[in-house]
PDB file of C-alpha atoms and ligand atoms in Angstrom:
ATOM      1  CA  MET F  11      27.941 -49.970  61.348  1.00 91.00           C
ATOM      2  CA  ASN F  12      26.616 -46.658  60.033  1.00 95.00           C
ATOM      3  CA  TYR F  13      27.768 -43.388  61.532  1.00 97.00           C
ATOM      4  CA  ILE F  14      27.365 -39.653  60.971  1.00 98.00           C
ATOM      5  CA  LEU F  15      30.351 -37.430  61.671  1.00 98.00           C
ATOM      6  CA  PHE F  16      29.011 -34.060  62.682  1.00 98.00           C
ATOM      7  CA  GLY F  17      30.578 -30.725  63.632  1.00 98.00           C
ATOM      8  CA  PRO F  18      31.451 -27.212  62.500  1.00 97.00           C
ATOM      9  CA  PRO F  19      33.865 -26.548  59.646  1.00 97.00           C
ATOM     10  CA  GLY F  20      37.374 -27.278  60.868  1.00 96.00           C
ATOM     11  CA  ALA F  21      36.253 -29.614  63.677  1.00 98.00           C
ATOM     12  CA  GLY F  22      38.419 -32.387  62.273  1.00 97.00           C
ATOM     13  CA  LYS F  23      35.755 -34.442  60.498  1.00 98.00           C
ATOM     14  CA  GLY F  24      37.874 -35.207  57.433  1.00 96.00           C
ATOM     15  CA  THR F  25      40.919 -35.968  59.587  1.00 97.00           C
ATOM     16  CA  GLN F  26      39.021 -38.370  61.837  1.00 98.00           C
ATOM     17  CA  ALA F  27      37.041 -39.869  58.937  1.00 97.00           C
ATOM     18  CA  LYS F  28      40.277 -41.048  57.360  1.00 96.00           C
ATOM     19  CA  LYS F  29      41.266 -42.853  60.558  1.00 97.00           C
ATOM     20  CA  ILE F  30      37.795 -44.352  61.071  1.00 97.00           C
ATOM     21  CA  VAL F  31      37.478 -45.805  57.576  1.00 95.00           C
ATOM     22  CA  GLU F  32      41.021 -47.198  57.783  1.00 95.00           C
ATOM     23  CA  LYS F  33      40.360 -48.926  61.089  1.00 96.00           C
ATOM     24  CA  TYR F  34      36.787 -50.149  60.541  1.00 94.00           C
ATOM     25  CA  GLY F  35      36.701 -50.646  56.758  1.00 92.00           C
ATOM     26  CA  ILE F  36      33.522 -48.643  56.202  1.00 93.00           C
ATOM     27  CA  VAL F  37      32.857 -46.331  53.229  1.00 94.00           C
ATOM     28  CA  HIS F  38      33.582 -42.607  53.637  1.00 95.00           C
ATOM     29  CA  LEU F  39      30.811 -40.454  52.163  1.00 96.00           C
ATOM     30  CA  SER F  40      31.813 -36.774  52.254  1.00 97.00           C
ATOM     31  CA  THR F  41      29.372 -34.410  50.573  1.00 98.00           C
ATOM     32  CA  GLY F  42      32.086 -31.712  50.643  1.00 96.00           C
ATOM     33  CA  ASP F  43      34.347 -33.972  48.551  1.00 95.00           C
ATOM     34  CA  MET F  44      31.468 -34.766  46.202  1.00 96.00           C
ATOM     35  CA  PHE F  45      30.736 -31.065  45.651  1.00 96.00           C
ATOM     36  CA  ARG F  46      34.430 -30.210  45.171  1.00 94.00           C
ATOM     37  CA  GLU F  47      34.295 -32.678  42.281  1.00 94.00           C
ATOM     38  CA  ALA F  48      30.925 -31.380  41.017  1.00 94.00           C
ATOM     39  CA  LYS F  49      31.971 -27.719  41.097  1.00 94.00           C
ATOM     40  CA  LYS F  50      34.521 -28.365  38.323  1.00 93.00           C
ATOM     41  CA  SER F  51      31.624 -28.574  35.858  1.00 94.00           C
ATOM     42  CA  ASP F  52      28.922 -26.590  37.650  1.00 95.00           C
ATOM     43  CA  GLU F  53      29.269 -22.831  38.053  1.00 96.00           C
ATOM     44  CA  LYS F  54      26.330 -22.483  40.445  1.00 97.00           C
ATOM     45  CA  ILE F  55      27.816 -25.004  42.868  1.00 97.00           C
ATOM     46  CA  SER F  56      31.222 -23.394  42.498  1.00 96.00           C
ATOM     47  CA  ALA F  57      29.841 -19.922  43.343  1.00 97.00           C
ATOM     48  CA  LEU F  58      27.904 -21.143  46.386  1.00 97.00           C
ATOM     49  CA  MET F  59      30.926 -22.977  47.754  1.00 96.00           C
ATOM     50  CA  ALA F  60      33.254 -20.032  47.185  1.00 95.00           C
ATOM     51  CA  ALA F  61      30.833 -17.876  49.189  1.00 95.00           C
ATOM     52  CA  GLY F  62      30.645 -20.436  52.004  1.00 96.00           C
ATOM     53  CA  GLN F  63      26.937 -21.016  51.414  1.00 97.00           C
ATOM     54  CA  LEU F  64      25.109 -24.325  51.447  1.00 98.00           C
ATOM     55  CA  ILE F  65      24.050 -26.084  48.255  1.00 98.00           C
ATOM     56  CA  PRO F  66      20.208 -26.297  48.033  1.00 98.00           C
ATOM     57  CA  ASP F  67      18.728 -29.243  49.920  1.00 98.00           C
ATOM     58  CA  GLU F  68      17.134 -30.909  46.865  1.00 98.00           C
ATOM     59  CA  THR F  69      20.485 -31.044  45.060  1.00 97.00           C
ATOM     60  CA  VAL F  70      22.268 -32.431  48.100  1.00 98.00           C
ATOM     61  CA  VAL F  71      19.614 -35.002  48.910  1.00 98.00           C
ATOM     62  CA  GLU F  72      19.442 -36.234  45.302  1.00 97.00           C
ATOM     63  CA  MET F  73      23.211 -36.618  45.213  1.00 96.00           C
ATOM     64  CA  VAL F  74      23.365 -38.547  48.496  1.00 96.00           C
ATOM     65  CA  GLN F  75      20.439 -40.731  47.447  1.00 94.00           C
ATOM     66  CA  LYS F  76      22.293 -41.711  44.266  1.00 93.00           C
ATOM     67  CA  ARG F  77      25.536 -42.262  46.156  1.00 92.00           C
ATOM     68  CA  LEU F  78      23.886 -44.597  48.663  1.00 90.00           C
ATOM     69  CA  GLN F  79      22.678 -46.756  45.771  1.00 87.00           C
ATOM     70  CA  LYS F  80      26.184 -47.323  44.387  1.00 86.00           C
ATOM     71  CA  ASP F  81      27.671 -50.782  44.631  1.00 80.00           C
ATOM     72  CA  ASP F  82      30.536 -49.894  46.953  1.00 80.00           C
ATOM     73  CA  VAL F  83      28.025 -48.758  49.584  1.00 81.00           C
ATOM     74  CA  LYS F  84      25.510 -51.530  48.991  1.00 76.00           C
ATOM     75  CA  ASP F  85      28.105 -54.279  48.789  1.00 69.00           C
ATOM     76  CA  VAL F  86      30.253 -53.257  51.733  1.00 65.00           C
ATOM     77  CA  LYS F  87      28.238 -54.879  54.451  1.00 72.00           C
ATOM     78  CA  LYS F  88      30.304 -53.122  57.085  1.00 84.00           C
ATOM     79  CA  GLY F  89      28.519 -49.796  56.540  1.00 91.00           C
ATOM     80  CA  PHE F  90      29.250 -46.142  55.890  1.00 94.00           C
ATOM     81  CA  LEU F  91      30.383 -42.902  57.483  1.00 96.00           C
ATOM     82  CA  LEU F  92      28.547 -39.731  56.470  1.00 97.00           C
ATOM     83  CA  ASP F  93      30.756 -36.632  56.731  1.00 98.00           C
ATOM     84  CA  GLY F  94      29.269 -33.167  56.193  1.00 98.00           C
ATOM     85  CA  PHE F  95      25.734 -34.504  55.686  1.00 98.00           C
ATOM     86  CA  PRO F  96      23.100 -33.787  56.875  1.00 98.00           C
ATOM     87  CA  ARG F  97      23.575 -30.035  57.378  1.00 98.00           C
ATOM     88  CA  THR F  98      19.951 -28.844  57.603  1.00 98.00           C
ATOM     89  CA  LEU F  99      16.778 -30.135  59.209  1.00 98.00           C
ATOM     90  CA  ASN F 100      15.318 -30.872  55.756  1.00 98.00           C
ATOM     91  CA  GLN F 101      18.369 -32.965  54.898  1.00 98.00           C
ATOM     92  CA  ALA F 102      18.133 -34.870  58.195  1.00 98.00           C
ATOM     93  CA  GLU F 103      14.479 -35.670  57.591  1.00 98.00           C
ATOM     94  CA  ALA F 104      15.195 -36.710  54.011  1.00 98.00           C
ATOM     95  CA  LEU F 105      17.975 -38.991  55.266  1.00 97.00           C
ATOM     96  CA  ASP F 106      15.620 -40.586  57.793  1.00 97.00           C
ATOM     97  CA  GLY F 107      13.203 -41.309  54.927  1.00 96.00           C
ATOM     98  CA  MET F 108      15.900 -42.811  52.703  1.00 94.00           C
ATOM     99  CA  LEU F 109      17.230 -45.062  55.446  1.00 93.00           C
ATOM    100  CA  LYS F 110      13.793 -46.192  56.551  1.00 94.00           C
ATOM    101  CA  LYS F 111      13.036 -47.378  53.018  1.00 91.00           C
ATOM    102  CA  GLU F 112      16.234 -49.424  52.981  1.00 87.00           C
ATOM    103  CA  ASN F 113      15.763 -50.601  56.552  1.00 89.00           C
ATOM    104  CA  ILE F 114      19.120 -49.107  57.571  1.00 90.00           C
ATOM    105  CA  LYS F 115      19.842 -47.611  60.993  1.00 93.00           C
ATOM    106  CA  ILE F 116      22.339 -44.954  62.041  1.00 96.00           C
ATOM    107  CA  ASP F 117      24.194 -46.290  65.090  1.00 96.00           C
ATOM    108  CA  ALA F 118      25.357 -42.905  66.322  1.00 97.00           C
ATOM    109  CA  VAL F 119      26.001 -39.300  65.381  1.00 98.00           C
ATOM    110  CA  LEU F 120      29.545 -38.482  66.482  1.00 98.00           C
ATOM    111  CA  SER F 121      29.297 -34.774  67.179  1.00 98.00           C
ATOM    112  CA  ILE F 122      32.722 -33.129  67.354  1.00 98.00           C
ATOM    113  CA  TYR F 123      32.769 -29.904  69.335  1.00 98.00           C
ATOM    114  CA  ILE F 124      35.312 -27.102  68.884  1.00 97.00           C
ATOM    115  CA  ASP F 125      34.932 -23.404  69.671  1.00 96.00           C
ATOM    116  CA  ASN F 126      34.951 -20.667  67.028  1.00 94.00           C
ATOM    117  CA  ASP F 127      38.506 -19.444  67.683  1.00 95.00           C
ATOM    118  CA  GLU F 128      39.882 -22.960  67.268  1.00 96.00           C
ATOM    119  CA  ALA F 129      37.787 -23.441  64.097  1.00 96.00           C
ATOM    120  CA  VAL F 130      39.219 -20.263  62.561  1.00 95.00           C
ATOM    121  CA  LYS F 131      42.792 -21.297  63.482  1.00 95.00           C
ATOM    122  CA  ARG F 132      42.328 -24.751  61.996  1.00 96.00           C
ATOM    123  CA  ILE F 133      40.606 -23.665  58.813  1.00 96.00           C
ATOM    124  CA  SER F 134      42.942 -20.789  58.027  1.00 95.00           C
ATOM    125  CA  GLY F 135      45.961 -23.105  58.384  1.00 96.00           C
ATOM    126  CA  ARG F 136      44.526 -25.989  56.375  1.00 97.00           C
ATOM    127  CA  ARG F 137      46.378 -26.849  53.140  1.00 97.00           C
ATOM    128  CA  VAL F 138      45.207 -29.544  50.765  1.00 97.00           C
ATOM    129  CA  CYS F 139      46.538 -31.563  47.859  1.00 96.00           C
ATOM    130  CA  VAL F 140      44.660 -32.755  44.761  1.00 93.00           C
ATOM    131  CA  CYS F 141      45.409 -36.325  45.901  1.00 93.00           C
ATOM    132  CA  GLY F 142      43.081 -35.754  48.890  1.00 91.00           C
ATOM    133  CA  ALA F 143      45.759 -35.383  51.574  1.00 94.00           C
ATOM    134  CA  SER F 144      45.220 -32.559  54.049  1.00 95.00           C
ATOM    135  CA  TYR F 145      47.711 -30.699  56.252  1.00 96.00           C
ATOM    136  CA  HIS F 146      47.895 -27.806  58.681  1.00 97.00           C
ATOM    137  CA  VAL F 147      50.697 -25.251  58.564  1.00 96.00           C
ATOM    138  CA  LEU F 148      51.180 -25.469  62.363  1.00 95.00           C
ATOM    139  CA  PHE F 149      49.413 -28.601  63.630  1.00 95.00           C
ATOM    140  CA  LEU F 150      50.212 -31.034  60.815  1.00 95.00           C
ATOM    141  CA  PRO F 151      52.872 -29.505  58.580  1.00 97.00           C
ATOM    142  CA  PRO F 152      54.218 -31.399  55.565  1.00 97.00           C
ATOM    143  CA  LYS F 153      57.903 -32.345  55.672  1.00 98.00           C
ATOM    144  CA  GLN F 154      58.659 -29.751  53.007  1.00 97.00           C
ATOM    145  CA  GLU F 155      56.727 -26.498  52.955  1.00 96.00           C
ATOM    146  CA  ASN F 156      53.772 -26.616  50.511  1.00 96.00           C
ATOM    147  CA  VAL F 157      54.726 -30.045  49.150  1.00 98.00           C
ATOM    148  CA  CYS F 158      52.509 -33.083  49.723  1.00 98.00           C
ATOM    149  CA  ASP F 159      54.283 -35.883  51.649  1.00 97.00           C
ATOM    150  CA  ALA F 160      52.106 -38.480  49.929  1.00 96.00           C
ATOM    151  CA  CYS F 161      52.465 -37.559  46.245  1.00 97.00           C
ATOM    152  CA  GLY F 162      54.835 -34.576  45.925  1.00 97.00           C
ATOM    153  CA  GLY F 163      51.983 -32.352  44.668  1.00 97.00           C
ATOM    154  CA  THR F 164      51.714 -28.646  45.497  1.00 98.00           C
ATOM    155  CA  LEU F 165      49.588 -27.822  48.518  1.00 98.00           C
ATOM    156  CA  VAL F 166      46.948 -25.122  48.195  1.00 97.00           C
ATOM    157  CA  GLN F 167      44.455 -23.331  50.405  1.00 96.00           C
ATOM    158  CA  ARG F 168      40.808 -24.150  49.652  1.00 94.00           C
ATOM    159  CA  THR F 169      39.015 -21.052  48.239  1.00 92.00           C
ATOM    160  CA  ASP F 170      36.412 -21.330  50.992  1.00 94.00           C
ATOM    161  CA  ASP F 171      39.147 -21.467  53.649  1.00 96.00           C
ATOM    162  CA  LYS F 172      40.154 -17.845  52.983  1.00 92.00           C
ATOM    163  CA  GLU F 173      39.603 -15.692  56.066  1.00 86.00           C
ATOM    164  CA  ASN F 174      36.700 -13.623  54.687  1.00 86.00           C
ATOM    165  CA  VAL F 175      34.681 -16.769  53.901  1.00 94.00           C
ATOM    166  CA  VAL F 176      35.470 -18.671  57.091  1.00 94.00           C
ATOM    167  CA  ARG F 177      33.345 -16.426  59.351  1.00 92.00           C
ATOM    168  CA  ASP F 178      30.391 -16.779  56.940  1.00 94.00           C
ATOM    169  CA  ARG F 179      30.721 -20.551  56.987  1.00 96.00           C
ATOM    170  CA  LEU F 180      30.685 -20.535  60.773  1.00 96.00           C
ATOM    171  CA  THR F 181      27.530 -18.384  60.762  1.00 96.00           C
ATOM    172  CA  VAL F 182      25.877 -20.769  58.302  1.00 97.00           C
ATOM    173  CA  TYR F 183      26.811 -23.632  60.639  1.00 98.00           C
ATOM    174  CA  GLU F 184      25.419 -21.814  63.677  1.00 97.00           C
ATOM    175  CA  ASN F 185      22.087 -20.968  62.001  1.00 98.00           C
ATOM    176  CA  GLN F 186      21.375 -23.934  59.771  1.00 98.00           C
ATOM    177  CA  THR F 187      23.382 -26.913  60.975  1.00 98.00           C
ATOM    178  CA  LYS F 188      23.857 -26.645  64.742  1.00 98.00           C
ATOM    179  CA  PRO F 189      20.100 -27.147  65.422  1.00 98.00           C
ATOM    180  CA  LEU F 190      20.605 -30.748  64.294  1.00 98.00           C
ATOM    181  CA  ILE F 191      22.377 -31.433  67.583  1.00 98.00           C
ATOM    182  CA  ASP F 192      18.994 -31.243  69.314  1.00 98.00           C
ATOM    183  CA  TYR F 193      17.352 -33.287  66.562  1.00 98.00           C
ATOM    184  CA  TYR F 194      19.769 -36.172  67.114  1.00 98.00           C
ATOM    185  CA  LYS F 195      19.752 -35.741  70.903  1.00 98.00           C
ATOM    186  CA  LYS F 196      15.987 -36.249  70.805  1.00 98.00           C
ATOM    187  CA  ALA F 197      16.501 -39.300  68.597  1.00 97.00           C
ATOM    188  CA  GLY F 198      18.819 -40.650  71.327  1.00 96.00           C
ATOM    189  CA  ILE F 199      21.793 -41.234  69.020  1.00 97.00           C
ATOM    190  CA  LEU F 200      24.008 -38.189  69.686  1.00 98.00           C
ATOM    191  CA  VAL F 201      27.483 -38.852  71.108  1.00 98.00           C
ATOM    192  CA  GLU F 202      29.527 -35.792  72.027  1.00 98.00           C
ATOM    193  CA  ILE F 203      33.227 -35.765  71.192  1.00 98.00           C
ATOM    194  CA  ASP F 204      35.611 -33.107  72.551  1.00 98.00           C
ATOM    195  CA  GLY F 205      37.367 -31.967  69.386  1.00 98.00           C
ATOM    196  CA  GLN F 206      39.637 -29.415  71.073  1.00 97.00           C
ATOM    197  CA  GLN F 207      42.206 -32.096  71.880  1.00 97.00           C
ATOM    198  CA  ASN F 208      44.914 -33.382  69.589  1.00 96.00           C
ATOM    199  CA  GLU F 209      44.138 -35.720  66.700  1.00 96.00           C
ATOM    200  CA  LYS F 210      45.065 -38.897  68.613  1.00 97.00           C
ATOM    201  CA  GLU F 211      43.023 -38.008  71.698  1.00 98.00           C
ATOM    202  CA  VAL F 212      39.993 -37.188  69.571  1.00 98.00           C
ATOM    203  CA  PHE F 213      40.302 -40.539  67.804  1.00 98.00           C
ATOM    204  CA  LYS F 214      40.502 -42.356  71.164  1.00 98.00           C
ATOM    205  CA  GLN F 215      37.147 -40.842  72.144  1.00 98.00           C
ATOM    206  CA  ILE F 216      35.669 -41.972  68.828  1.00 98.00           C
ATOM    207  CA  GLU F 217      36.993 -45.515  69.278  1.00 98.00           C
ATOM    208  CA  THR F 218      35.465 -45.629  72.745  1.00 97.00           C
ATOM    209  CA  ALA F 219      32.110 -44.430  71.394  1.00 97.00           C
ATOM    210  CA  ILE F 220      32.113 -47.009  68.599  1.00 96.00           C
ATOM    211  CA  LYS F 221      33.042 -49.765  71.032  1.00 95.00           C
ATOM    212  CA  ALA F 222      30.170 -48.762  73.294  1.00 93.00           C
ATOM    213  CA  GLU F 223      27.734 -48.870  70.366  1.00 89.00           C
ATOM    214  CA  ALA F 224      29.003 -52.285  69.292  1.00 84.00           C
ATOM    215  CA  GLY F 225      28.538 -53.446  72.891  1.00 82.00           C
ATOM    216  CA  LYS F 226      24.899 -52.326  72.841  1.00 79.00           C
ATOM    217  CA  LEU F 227      24.329 -54.448  69.723  1.00 65.00           C
ATOM    218  CA  GLY F 228      25.986 -57.375  71.450  1.00 58.00           C
ATOM    219  CA  SER F 229      28.635 -57.688  68.724  1.00 50.00           C
TER     220      SER F 229
HETATM  221  P1  ADP K 311      36.692 -30.596  58.777  1.00 54.71           P
HETATM  222  O1  ADP K 311      36.684 -31.769  57.822  1.00 54.71           O
HETATM  223  O2  ADP K 311      35.815 -30.820  59.975  1.00 54.71           O
HETATM  224  O3  ADP K 311      36.407 -29.290  58.103  1.00 54.71           O
HETATM  225  P2  ADP K 311      39.588 -31.121  58.902  1.00 54.71           P
HETATM  226  O4  ADP K 311      39.658 -32.545  59.324  1.00 54.71           O
HETATM  227  O5  ADP K 311      39.889 -30.808  57.489  1.00 54.71           O
HETATM  228  O6  ADP K 311      38.170 -30.479  59.357  1.00 54.71           O
HETATM  229  O7  ADP K 311      40.573 -30.300  59.863  1.00 54.71           O
HETATM  230  C1  ADP K 311      40.759 -28.884  59.688  1.00 54.71           C
HETATM  231  C2  ADP K 311      42.241 -28.540  59.876  1.00 54.71           C
HETATM  232  O8  ADP K 311      42.602 -28.751  61.239  1.00 54.71           O
HETATM  233  C3  ADP K 311      43.198 -29.389  59.038  1.00 54.71           C
HETATM  234  O9  ADP K 311      44.244 -28.562  58.595  1.00 54.71           O
HETATM  235  C4  ADP K 311      43.694 -30.463  60.035  1.00 54.71           C
HETATM  236  O10 ADP K 311      45.019 -30.871  59.730  1.00 54.71           O
HETATM  237  C5  ADP K 311      43.633 -29.731  61.364  1.00 54.71           C
HETATM  238  N1  ADP K 311      43.220 -30.599  62.488  1.00 54.71           N
HETATM  239  C6  ADP K 311      42.320 -31.612  62.463  1.00 54.71           C
HETATM  240  N2  ADP K 311      42.184 -32.152  63.693  1.00 54.71           N
HETATM  241  C7  ADP K 311      43.003 -31.454  64.516  1.00 54.71           C
HETATM  242  C8  ADP K 311      43.308 -31.520  65.923  1.00 54.71           C
HETATM  243  N3  ADP K 311      42.705 -32.401  66.731  1.00 54.71           N
HETATM  244  N4  ADP K 311      44.190 -30.618  66.420  1.00 54.71           N
HETATM  245  C9  ADP K 311      44.782 -29.697  65.615  1.00 54.71           C
HETATM  246  N5  ADP K 311      44.547 -29.590  64.292  1.00 54.71           N
HETATM  247  C10 ADP K 311      43.666 -30.447  63.743  1.00 54.71           C
HETATM  248  P1  AMP K 312      32.933 -29.383  53.682  1.00 54.71           P
HETATM  249  O1  AMP K 312      34.053 -30.003  52.890  1.00 54.71           O
HETATM  250  O2  AMP K 312      32.081 -30.394  54.394  1.00 54.71           O
HETATM  251  O3  AMP K 312      33.424 -28.274  54.595  1.00 54.71           O
HETATM  252  O4  AMP K 312      31.955 -28.695  52.615  1.00 54.71           O
HETATM  253  C1  AMP K 312      32.404 -27.680  51.750  1.00 54.71           C
HETATM  254  C2  AMP K 312      31.214 -26.977  51.110  1.00 54.71           C
HETATM  255  O5  AMP K 312      30.447 -27.907  50.318  1.00 54.71           O
HETATM  256  C3  AMP K 312      30.200 -26.353  52.062  1.00 54.71           C
HETATM  257  O6  AMP K 312      30.584 -25.061  52.547  1.00 54.71           O
HETATM  258  C4  AMP K 312      28.959 -26.286  51.166  1.00 54.71           C
HETATM  259  O7  AMP K 312      29.039 -25.223  50.229  1.00 54.71           O
HETATM  260  C5  AMP K 312      29.051 -27.607  50.392  1.00 54.71           C
HETATM  261  N1  AMP K 312      28.368 -28.715  51.119  1.00 54.71           N
HETATM  262  C6  AMP K 312      28.951 -29.839  51.601  1.00 54.71           C
HETATM  263  N2  AMP K 312      28.053 -30.628  52.199  1.00 54.71           N
HETATM  264  C7  AMP K 312      26.867 -29.984  52.109  1.00 54.71           C
HETATM  265  C8  AMP K 312      25.543 -30.272  52.577  1.00 54.71           C
HETATM  266  N3  AMP K 312      25.263 -31.398  53.253  1.00 54.71           N
HETATM  267  N4  AMP K 312      24.575 -29.359  52.309  1.00 54.71           N
HETATM  268  C9  AMP K 312      24.827 -28.233  51.633  1.00 54.71           C
HETATM  269  N5  AMP K 312      26.041 -27.900  51.186  1.00 54.71           N
HETATM  270  C10 AMP K 312      27.063 -28.751  51.420  1.00 54.71           C
END
């Protein structure tokens, strides 16, 4: 099973991705995570991310192409979950080309909808740990303020989650990424998920969608 998790910043993609990969044993491929690693040694990437701008398509596509060739993706027959990719029409077309070559199909694009006010609330309250755990000051607070439940590390706010960058990221989403909803609707693989509900309710919708897809394949 191969899925794309789609939605604006703050929709809950990372949160739901964690639950999906745990339940279905597929590989989580988050381009945001990959670039957070890459920005440590690449000033250009670091500057673009800090400004809430997208990384150029060629760089993104090359990185995803390489990642899809790695053993953990190729060997895990169960499939993968793309999170944060594609984000432009060029990226979507490049992905189609890559998958066609490998004879791989995307079962569905799980498109999580939230409105702008909710996105701002979620992003501005997000706190993360170097270990990868993610919290929200109101909706998912750690047991002890600013301390990671999982590893005891100090929680921080992502640079691109600061209020002045959040609005820019939402505009980038609106202009460059949202048009992909129509692209995948036309391809007949878009499944809409109401992301305004709590984490559990959102996951229930995703489970139902995945079950329906599996049913179509007769598995
Ligand atoms: P994305 O990966 O789409 O940018 P995240 O999964 O990181 O979004 O979620 C953004 C913030 O919102 C996090 O702080 C997370 O804890 C919180 N969050 C995620 N899903 C929900 C939800 N359904 N209700 C309330 N808060 C949520
Ligand atoms: P995310 O963690 O998905 O919110 O991504 C954080 C940042 O990484 C984005 O604001 C972009 O700067 C960069 N990024 C992640 N995925 C992509 C992508 N598919 N295309 C371009 N830039 C991306």
